[in-house]
PDB file of C-alpha atoms in Angstrom:
ATOM      1  CA  UNK A   1      83.828 177.091 -89.281  1.00  0.00           C
ATOM      2  CA  UNK A   2      83.702 180.186 -87.847  1.00  0.00           C
ATOM      3  CA  UNK A   3      86.966 181.816 -86.607  1.00  0.00           C
ATOM      4  CA  UNK A   4      87.744 184.162 -83.726  1.00  0.00           C
ATOM      5  CA  UNK A   5      85.591 187.162 -83.929  1.00  0.00           C
ATOM      6  CA  UNK A   6      85.929 190.751 -82.501  1.00  0.00           C
ATOM      7  CA  UNK A   7      83.771 193.878 -82.331  1.00  0.00           C
ATOM      8  CA  UNK A   8      84.001 196.344 -82.929  1.00  0.00           C
ATOM      9  CA  UNK A   9      86.788 196.418 -85.525  1.00  0.00           C
ATOM     10  CA  UNK A  10      87.684 200.245 -84.844  1.00  0.00           C
ATOM     11  CA  UNK A  11      86.935 202.356 -81.789  1.00  0.00           C
ATOM     12  CA  UNK A  12      87.812 205.716 -81.377  1.00  0.00           C
ATOM     13  CA  UNK A  13      87.149 207.463 -77.876  1.00  0.00           C
ATOM     14  CA  UNK A  14      88.246 210.444 -76.274  1.00  0.00           C
ATOM     15  CA  UNK A  15      90.543 210.243 -73.258  1.00  0.00           C
ATOM     16  CA  UNK A  16      88.942 209.464 -69.861  1.00  0.00           C
ATOM     17  CA  UNK A  17      86.287 207.519 -71.543  1.00  0.00           C
ATOM     18  CA  UNK A  18      85.302 204.091 -70.940  1.00  0.00           C
ATOM     19  CA  UNK A  19      85.431 201.355 -73.553  1.00  0.00           C
ATOM     20  CA  UNK A  20      84.386 197.477 -73.939  1.00  0.00           C
ATOM     21  CA  UNK A  21      85.694 195.566 -76.778  1.00  0.00           C
ATOM     22  CA  UNK A  22      84.291 192.135 -77.372  1.00  0.00           C
ATOM     23  CA  UNK A  23      85.715 188.583 -78.305  1.00  0.00           C
ATOM     24  CA  UNK A  24      83.709 185.592 -79.658  1.00  0.00           C
ATOM     25  CA  UNK A  25      86.257 182.713 -79.625  1.00  0.00           C
ATOM     26  CA  UNK A  26      85.822 179.514 -81.800  1.00  0.00           C
ATOM     27  CA  UNK A  27      83.038 177.131 -80.662  1.00  0.00           C
ATOM     28  CA  UNK A  28      84.449 174.544 -78.061  1.00  0.00           C
ATOM     29  CA  UNK A  29      87.420 176.562 -77.210  1.00  0.00           C
ATOM     30  CA  UNK A  30      87.834 176.778 -73.476  1.00  0.00           C
ATOM     31  CA  UNK A  31      91.046 178.998 -73.460  1.00  0.00           C
ATOM     32  CA  UNK A  32      90.667 182.573 -74.494  1.00  0.00           C
ATOM     33  CA  UNK A  33      93.533 185.098 -74.550  1.00  0.00           C
ATOM     34  CA  UNK A  34      93.909 188.969 -74.951  1.00  0.00           C
ATOM     35  CA  UNK A  35      97.021 190.388 -76.399  1.00  0.00           C
ATOM     36  CA  UNK A  36      97.898 194.222 -77.279  1.00  0.00           C
ATOM     37  CA  UNK A  37      99.743 195.082 -80.247  1.00  0.00           C
ATOM     38  CA  UNK A  38     101.305 198.504 -80.572  1.00  0.00           C
ATOM     39  CA  UNK A  39     102.518 199.940 -83.843  1.00  0.00           C
ATOM     40  CA  UNK A  40     105.479 198.214 -85.092  1.00  0.00           C
ATOM     41  CA  UNK A  41     105.738 195.528 -82.324  1.00  0.00           C
ATOM     42  CA  UNK A  42     104.498 191.922 -81.696  1.00  0.00           C
ATOM     43  CA  UNK A  43     101.477 191.284 -79.639  1.00  0.00           C
ATOM     44  CA  UNK A  44     101.976 191.461 -76.084  1.00  0.00           C
ATOM     45  CA  UNK A  45     100.045 189.143 -73.822  1.00  0.00           C
ATOM     46  CA  UNK A  46      97.484 190.789 -71.495  1.00  0.00           C
ATOM     47  CA  UNK A  47      95.033 188.185 -70.025  1.00  0.00           C
ATOM     48  CA  UNK A  48      93.870 184.660 -70.030  1.00  0.00           C
ATOM     49  CA  UNK A  49      90.614 182.496 -69.441  1.00  0.00           C
ATOM     50  CA  UNK A  50      90.431 179.043 -68.965  1.00  0.00           C
ATOM     51  CA  UNK A  51      86.533 178.499 -68.767  1.00  0.00           C
ATOM     52  CA  UNK A  52      84.972 181.288 -66.920  1.00  0.00           C
ATOM     53  CA  UNK A  53      87.935 182.361 -64.791  1.00  0.00           C
ATOM     54  CA  UNK A  54      90.924 184.584 -65.342  1.00  0.00           C
ATOM     55  CA  UNK A  55      93.732 182.101 -64.753  1.00  0.00           C
ATOM     56  CA  UNK A  56      96.711 184.684 -65.361  1.00  0.00           C
ATOM     57  CA  UNK A  57      95.935 188.293 -65.434  1.00  0.00           C
ATOM     58  CA  UNK A  58      99.796 189.391 -65.355  1.00  0.00           C
ATOM     59  CA  UNK A  59      99.818 191.052 -68.507  1.00  0.00           C
ATOM     60  CA  UNK A  60      97.233 193.652 -67.378  1.00  0.00           C
ATOM     61  CA  UNK A  61      99.030 196.984 -67.358  1.00  0.00           C
ATOM     62  CA  UNK A  62      97.111 198.345 -64.433  1.00  0.00           C
ATOM     63  CA  UNK A  63      93.842 198.381 -62.651  1.00  0.00           C
ATOM     64  CA  UNK A  64      92.250 200.514 -65.443  1.00  0.00           C
ATOM     65  CA  UNK A  65      91.929 197.132 -67.477  1.00  0.00           C
ATOM     66  CA  UNK A  66      89.716 194.384 -66.578  1.00  0.00           C
ATOM     67  CA  UNK A  67      88.161 191.585 -68.526  1.00  0.00           C
ATOM     68  CA  UNK A  68      85.330 189.162 -68.049  1.00  0.00           C
ATOM     69  CA  UNK A  69      84.153 185.996 -69.615  1.00  0.00           C
ATOM     70  CA  UNK A  70      80.951 184.967 -67.517  1.00  0.00           C
ATOM     71  CA  UNK A  71      79.648 182.041 -69.735  1.00  0.00           C
ATOM     72  CA  UNK A  72      82.975 180.740 -70.514  1.00  0.00           C
ATOM     73  CA  UNK A  73      82.584 181.943 -74.265  1.00  0.00           C
ATOM     74  CA  UNK A  74      82.218 185.422 -75.152  1.00  0.00           C
ATOM     75  CA  UNK A  75      84.981 187.944 -73.297  1.00  0.00           C
ATOM     76  CA  UNK A  76      84.650 191.403 -72.903  1.00  0.00           C
ATOM     77  CA  UNK A  77      87.792 193.718 -72.169  1.00  0.00           C
ATOM     78  CA  UNK A  78      86.998 196.793 -70.394  1.00  0.00           C
ATOM     79  CA  UNK A  79      89.322 199.723 -69.998  1.00  0.00           C
ATOM     80  CA  UNK A  80      88.159 202.625 -67.619  1.00  0.00           C
ATOM     81  CA  UNK A  81      89.393 206.148 -67.937  1.00  0.00           C
ATOM     82  CA  UNK A  82      91.179 205.656 -71.218  1.00  0.00           C
ATOM     83  CA  UNK A  83      94.615 207.244 -71.807  1.00  0.00           C
ATOM     84  CA  UNK A  84      96.245 208.005 -74.938  1.00  0.00           C
ATOM     85  CA  UNK A  85      98.647 205.345 -74.305  1.00  0.00           C
ATOM     86  CA  UNK A  86      96.239 202.797 -74.536  1.00  0.00           C
ATOM     87  CA  UNK A  87      95.936 203.196 -78.443  1.00  0.00           C
ATOM     88  CA  UNK A  88      96.715 200.000 -79.977  1.00  0.00           C
ATOM     89  CA  UNK A  89      95.477 196.982 -81.575  1.00  0.00           C
ATOM     90  CA  UNK A  90      93.845 194.686 -79.136  1.00  0.00           C
ATOM     91  CA  UNK A  91      93.701 190.927 -80.253  1.00  0.00           C
ATOM     92  CA  UNK A  92      91.825 188.296 -78.902  1.00  0.00           C
ATOM     93  CA  UNK A  93      92.855 184.602 -79.558  1.00  0.00           C
ATOM     94  CA  UNK A  94      91.354 181.021 -78.552  1.00  0.00           C
ATOM     95  CA  UNK A  95      92.517 177.308 -78.361  1.00  0.00           C
ATOM     96  CA  UNK A  96      91.181 174.308 -77.458  1.00  0.00           C
ATOM     97  CA  UNK A  97      92.081 173.578 -73.901  1.00  0.00           C
ATOM     98  CA  UNK A  98      95.174 175.979 -73.404  1.00  0.00           C
ATOM     99  CA  UNK A  99      97.898 173.156 -73.188  1.00  0.00           C
ATOM    100  CA  UNK A 100     101.119 173.505 -74.834  1.00  0.00           C
ATOM    101  CA  UNK A 101     100.384 171.795 -77.743  1.00  0.00           C
ATOM    102  CA  UNK A 102      97.383 173.734 -78.716  1.00  0.00           C
ATOM    103  CA  UNK A 103      97.561 176.550 -81.271  1.00  0.00           C
ATOM    104  CA  UNK A 104      96.396 179.770 -80.544  1.00  0.00           C
ATOM    105  CA  UNK A 105      93.791 181.156 -83.414  1.00  0.00           C
ATOM    106  CA  UNK A 106      93.601 184.951 -83.394  1.00  0.00           C
ATOM    107  CA  UNK A 107      90.826 187.085 -84.369  1.00  0.00           C
ATOM    108  CA  UNK A 108      91.107 190.358 -86.571  1.00  0.00           C
ATOM    109  CA  UNK A 109      91.590 192.658 -83.646  1.00  0.00           C
ATOM    110  CA  UNK A 110      89.799 195.895 -82.471  1.00  0.00           C
ATOM    111  CA  UNK A 111      91.928 199.087 -83.341  1.00  0.00           C
ATOM    112  CA  UNK A 112      91.437 201.452 -80.522  1.00  0.00           C
ATOM    113  CA  UNK A 113      92.290 205.077 -80.732  1.00  0.00           C
ATOM    114  CA  UNK A 114      92.164 207.351 -77.582  1.00  0.00           C
ATOM    115  CA  UNK A 115      92.101 210.984 -78.660  1.00  0.00           C
TER     116      UNK A 115
ATOM    117  CA  UNK B   1     112.125 183.963 -69.575  1.00  0.00           C
ATOM    118  CA  UNK B   2     111.544 183.472 -73.120  1.00  0.00           C
ATOM    119  CA  UNK B   3     112.679 185.680 -75.735  1.00  0.00           C
ATOM    120  CA  UNK B   4     111.976 185.710 -79.640  1.00  0.00           C
ATOM    121  CA  UNK B   5     114.452 187.839 -81.776  1.00  0.00           C
ATOM    122  CA  UNK B   6     113.766 188.618 -85.418  1.00  0.00           C
ATOM    123  CA  UNK B   7     116.877 190.975 -86.258  1.00  0.00           C
ATOM    124  CA  UNK B   8     115.266 192.104 -89.570  1.00  0.00           C
ATOM    125  CA  UNK B   9     112.645 194.437 -89.548  1.00  0.00           C
ATOM    126  CA  UNK B  10     111.929 194.947 -93.144  1.00  0.00           C
ATOM    127  CA  UNK B  11     112.898 193.211 -96.374  1.00  0.00           C
ATOM    128  CA  UNK B  12     111.480 194.101-100.023  1.00  0.00           C
ATOM    129  CA  UNK B  13     112.013 191.614-102.811  1.00  0.00           C
ATOM    130  CA  UNK B  14     111.068 191.141-106.434  1.00  0.00           C
ATOM    131  CA  UNK B  15     108.288 188.694-107.080  1.00  0.00           C
ATOM    132  CA  UNK B  16     109.529 185.130-107.565  1.00  0.00           C
ATOM    133  CA  UNK B  17     112.748 185.859-105.513  1.00  0.00           C
ATOM    134  CA  UNK B  18     113.264 183.368-102.595  1.00  0.00           C
ATOM    135  CA  UNK B  19     113.312 185.121 -99.120  1.00  0.00           C
ATOM    136  CA  UNK B  20     114.325 183.615 -95.738  1.00  0.00           C
ATOM    137  CA  UNK B  21     113.225 185.368 -92.453  1.00  0.00           C
ATOM    138  CA  UNK B  22     115.221 184.515 -89.553  1.00  0.00           C
ATOM    139  CA  UNK B  23     114.204 183.401 -86.047  1.00  0.00           C
ATOM    140  CA  UNK B  24     116.448 183.279 -83.082  1.00  0.00           C
ATOM    141  CA  UNK B  25     114.731 182.163 -79.658  1.00  0.00           C
ATOM    142  CA  UNK B  26     116.031 181.695 -76.230  1.00  0.00           C
ATOM    143  CA  UNK B  27     114.514 179.352 -73.670  1.00  0.00           C
ATOM    144  CA  UNK B  28     114.950 177.157 -70.352  1.00  0.00           C
ATOM    145  CA  UNK B  29     112.446 174.755 -71.283  1.00  0.00           C
ATOM    146  CA  UNK B  30     113.457 171.524 -72.624  1.00  0.00           C
ATOM    147  CA  UNK B  31     110.312 170.710 -74.520  1.00  0.00           C
ATOM    148  CA  UNK B  32     108.686 173.805 -76.232  1.00  0.00           C
ATOM    149  CA  UNK B  33     106.930 174.795 -79.505  1.00  0.00           C
ATOM    150  CA  UNK B  34     107.531 177.205 -81.650  1.00  0.00           C
ATOM    151  CA  UNK B  35     105.279 179.213 -84.346  1.00  0.00           C
ATOM    152  CA  UNK B  36     105.030 181.503 -87.263  1.00  0.00           C
ATOM    153  CA  UNK B  37     102.077 183.817 -87.978  1.00  0.00           C
ATOM    154  CA  UNK B  38     101.604 185.656 -90.765  1.00  0.00           C
ATOM    155  CA  UNK B  39      99.803 189.231 -90.524  1.00  0.00           C
ATOM    156  CA  UNK B  40      98.590 190.845 -93.617  1.00  0.00           C
ATOM    157  CA  UNK B  41      97.471 194.418 -94.236  1.00  0.00           C
ATOM    158  CA  UNK B  42      93.973 193.356 -92.998  1.00  0.00           C
ATOM    159  CA  UNK B  43      95.522 192.870 -89.457  1.00  0.00           C
ATOM    160  CA  UNK B  44      94.411 189.488 -88.615  1.00  0.00           C
ATOM    161  CA  UNK B  45      97.255 186.848 -87.410  1.00  0.00           C
ATOM    162  CA  UNK B  46      97.250 183.976 -89.473  1.00  0.00           C
ATOM    163  CA  UNK B  47      98.395 180.855 -88.114  1.00  0.00           C
ATOM    164  CA  UNK B  48     101.340 179.298 -90.343  1.00  0.00           C
ATOM    165  CA  UNK B  49     103.076 176.505 -88.361  1.00  0.00           C
ATOM    166  CA  UNK B  50     103.959 174.933 -85.032  1.00  0.00           C
ATOM    167  CA  UNK B  51     107.078 172.996 -84.261  1.00  0.00           C
ATOM    168  CA  UNK B  52     108.000 170.765 -81.594  1.00  0.00           C
ATOM    169  CA  UNK B  53     111.368 171.022 -80.356  1.00  0.00           C
ATOM    170  CA  UNK B  54     111.741 167.306 -80.664  1.00  0.00           C
ATOM    171  CA  UNK B  55     111.482 167.347 -84.305  1.00  0.00           C
ATOM    172  CA  UNK B  56     114.244 168.891 -86.245  1.00  0.00           C
ATOM    173  CA  UNK B  57     113.451 167.598 -89.364  1.00  0.00           C
ATOM    174  CA  UNK B  58     113.005 170.701 -92.063  1.00  0.00           C
ATOM    175  CA  UNK B  59     109.241 171.062 -92.843  1.00  0.00           C
ATOM    176  CA  UNK B  60     107.924 172.261 -96.323  1.00  0.00           C
ATOM    177  CA  UNK B  61     104.298 173.197 -97.103  1.00  0.00           C
ATOM    178  CA  UNK B  62     104.056 174.181-100.746  1.00  0.00           C
ATOM    179  CA  UNK B  63     106.292 177.293-101.206  1.00  0.00           C
ATOM    180  CA  UNK B  64     106.930 177.615 -97.547  1.00  0.00           C
ATOM    181  CA  UNK B  65     109.620 175.634 -95.849  1.00  0.00           C
ATOM    182  CA  UNK B  66     110.759 175.888 -92.225  1.00  0.00           C
ATOM    183  CA  UNK B  67     114.419 175.037 -90.793  1.00  0.00           C
ATOM    184  CA  UNK B  68     114.564 174.430 -87.250  1.00  0.00           C
ATOM    185  CA  UNK B  69     117.860 174.241 -85.743  1.00  0.00           C
ATOM    186  CA  UNK B  70     118.393 173.520 -81.887  1.00  0.00           C
ATOM    187  CA  UNK B  71     122.018 173.847 -81.850  1.00  0.00           C
ATOM    188  CA  UNK B  72     121.771 177.466 -82.767  1.00  0.00           C
ATOM    189  CA  UNK B  73     118.269 178.368 -81.501  1.00  0.00           C
ATOM    190  CA  UNK B  74     117.183 179.078 -84.690  1.00  0.00           C
ATOM    191  CA  UNK B  75     113.674 178.594 -86.510  1.00  0.00           C
ATOM    192  CA  UNK B  76     114.025 179.981 -89.833  1.00  0.00           C
ATOM    193  CA  UNK B  77     111.231 180.639 -92.522  1.00  0.00           C
ATOM    194  CA  UNK B  78     112.090 180.454 -96.320  1.00  0.00           C
ATOM    195  CA  UNK B  79     109.454 181.352 -98.690  1.00  0.00           C
ATOM    196  CA  UNK B  80     110.299 180.178-102.521  1.00  0.00           C
ATOM    197  CA  UNK B  81     109.164 182.106-105.607  1.00  0.00           C
ATOM    198  CA  UNK B  82     107.742 184.842-103.506  1.00  0.00           C
ATOM    199  CA  UNK B  83     104.433 186.260-104.790  1.00  0.00           C
ATOM    200  CA  UNK B  84     102.585 189.686-103.819  1.00  0.00           C
ATOM    201  CA  UNK B  85     100.049 187.948-101.707  1.00  0.00           C
ATOM    202  CA  UNK B  86     102.997 187.092 -99.572  1.00  0.00           C
ATOM    203  CA  UNK B  87     103.212 190.539 -98.783  1.00  0.00           C
ATOM    204  CA  UNK B  88     102.621 190.875 -95.082  1.00  0.00           C
ATOM    205  CA  UNK B  89     104.341 191.084 -91.461  1.00  0.00           C
ATOM    206  CA  UNK B  90     105.505 187.749 -90.133  1.00  0.00           C
ATOM    207  CA  UNK B  91     105.851 186.810 -86.508  1.00  0.00           C
ATOM    208  CA  UNK B  92     107.910 184.041 -84.866  1.00  0.00           C
ATOM    209  CA  UNK B  93     106.616 183.342 -81.332  1.00  0.00           C
ATOM    210  CA  UNK B  94     107.230 180.905 -78.405  1.00  0.00           C
ATOM    211  CA  UNK B  95     104.988 180.088 -75.521  1.00  0.00           C
ATOM    212  CA  UNK B  96     105.949 180.806 -72.137  1.00  0.00           C
ATOM    213  CA  UNK B  97     104.490 178.791 -69.393  1.00  0.00           C
ATOM    214  CA  UNK B  98     103.302 180.943 -66.512  1.00  0.00           C
ATOM    215  CA  UNK B  99     100.485 181.205 -64.266  1.00  0.00           C
ATOM    216  CA  UNK B 100      98.619 178.330 -65.698  1.00  0.00           C
ATOM    217  CA  UNK B 101      98.795 179.851 -69.345  1.00  0.00           C
ATOM    218  CA  UNK B 102     100.574 179.240 -72.289  1.00  0.00           C
ATOM    219  CA  UNK B 103     100.812 182.827 -73.422  1.00  0.00           C
ATOM    220  CA  UNK B 104     102.786 183.549 -76.602  1.00  0.00           C
ATOM    221  CA  UNK B 105     105.775 185.654 -76.640  1.00  0.00           C
ATOM    222  CA  UNK B 106     106.408 187.118 -80.022  1.00  0.00           C
ATOM    223  CA  UNK B 107     109.239 188.899 -81.682  1.00  0.00           C
ATOM    224  CA  UNK B 108     108.921 192.326 -83.337  1.00  0.00           C
ATOM    225  CA  UNK B 109     107.860 190.851 -86.660  1.00  0.00           C
ATOM    226  CA  UNK B 110     109.381 191.349 -90.229  1.00  0.00           C
ATOM    227  CA  UNK B 111     107.703 193.317 -92.694  1.00  0.00           C
ATOM    228  CA  UNK B 112     108.118 191.660 -96.039  1.00  0.00           C
ATOM    229  CA  UNK B 113     107.108 193.430 -99.341  1.00  0.00           C
ATOM    230  CA  UNK B 114     106.828 191.591-102.506  1.00  0.00           C
ATOM    231  CA  UNK B 115     106.699 193.724-105.429  1.00  0.00           C
ATOM    232  CA  UNK B 116     105.450 192.738-109.028  1.00  0.00           C
TER     233      UNK B 116
END
């Protein structure tokens, strides 16, 4: 079956611009996660959705970052007034229900470059 | 809080060599899971294994095997008879329960290069 998909695969933008990154989770998965991976590092948690609601947004670095999942499926990560330090690979993952016993399956990521 | 340490940052081997990737973790949880993921050059994180803290038996899947030792808080991964296609960055991860989520805490990863 289809895995987690993310679009675009690459995004180049200028400092100060607004960007949206999209994640389409595995069908039927209620839990959705966003992570950010900087060069040479492991992924770091940003936000977790259970259904339509953001159950844990403790990893968002500041209020320029926001994410939505209006219908409990596709999610969009939004970054306002981008800064060069936002350059990274943004990974999306989904799991069946978000429980400890579930496995998170990752998408291919969106590589964001802020010039 | 959870912590995962992958002390090796990069390893280079010749095809058919065996290689072991180390993972040491810290957790206060009595029940937990451990994961290994593979990230090939394409960038996608590929799930390899999930292990329950109650099960300390070694696991083997083809050329891959995992050694979980609770006494030393280690979950090491061995690739037997490595192949060029094994070249990737490998991550060990541990879930951290907070705020209703089971977010994964990753190590920094270990880059494996298998040369022909």
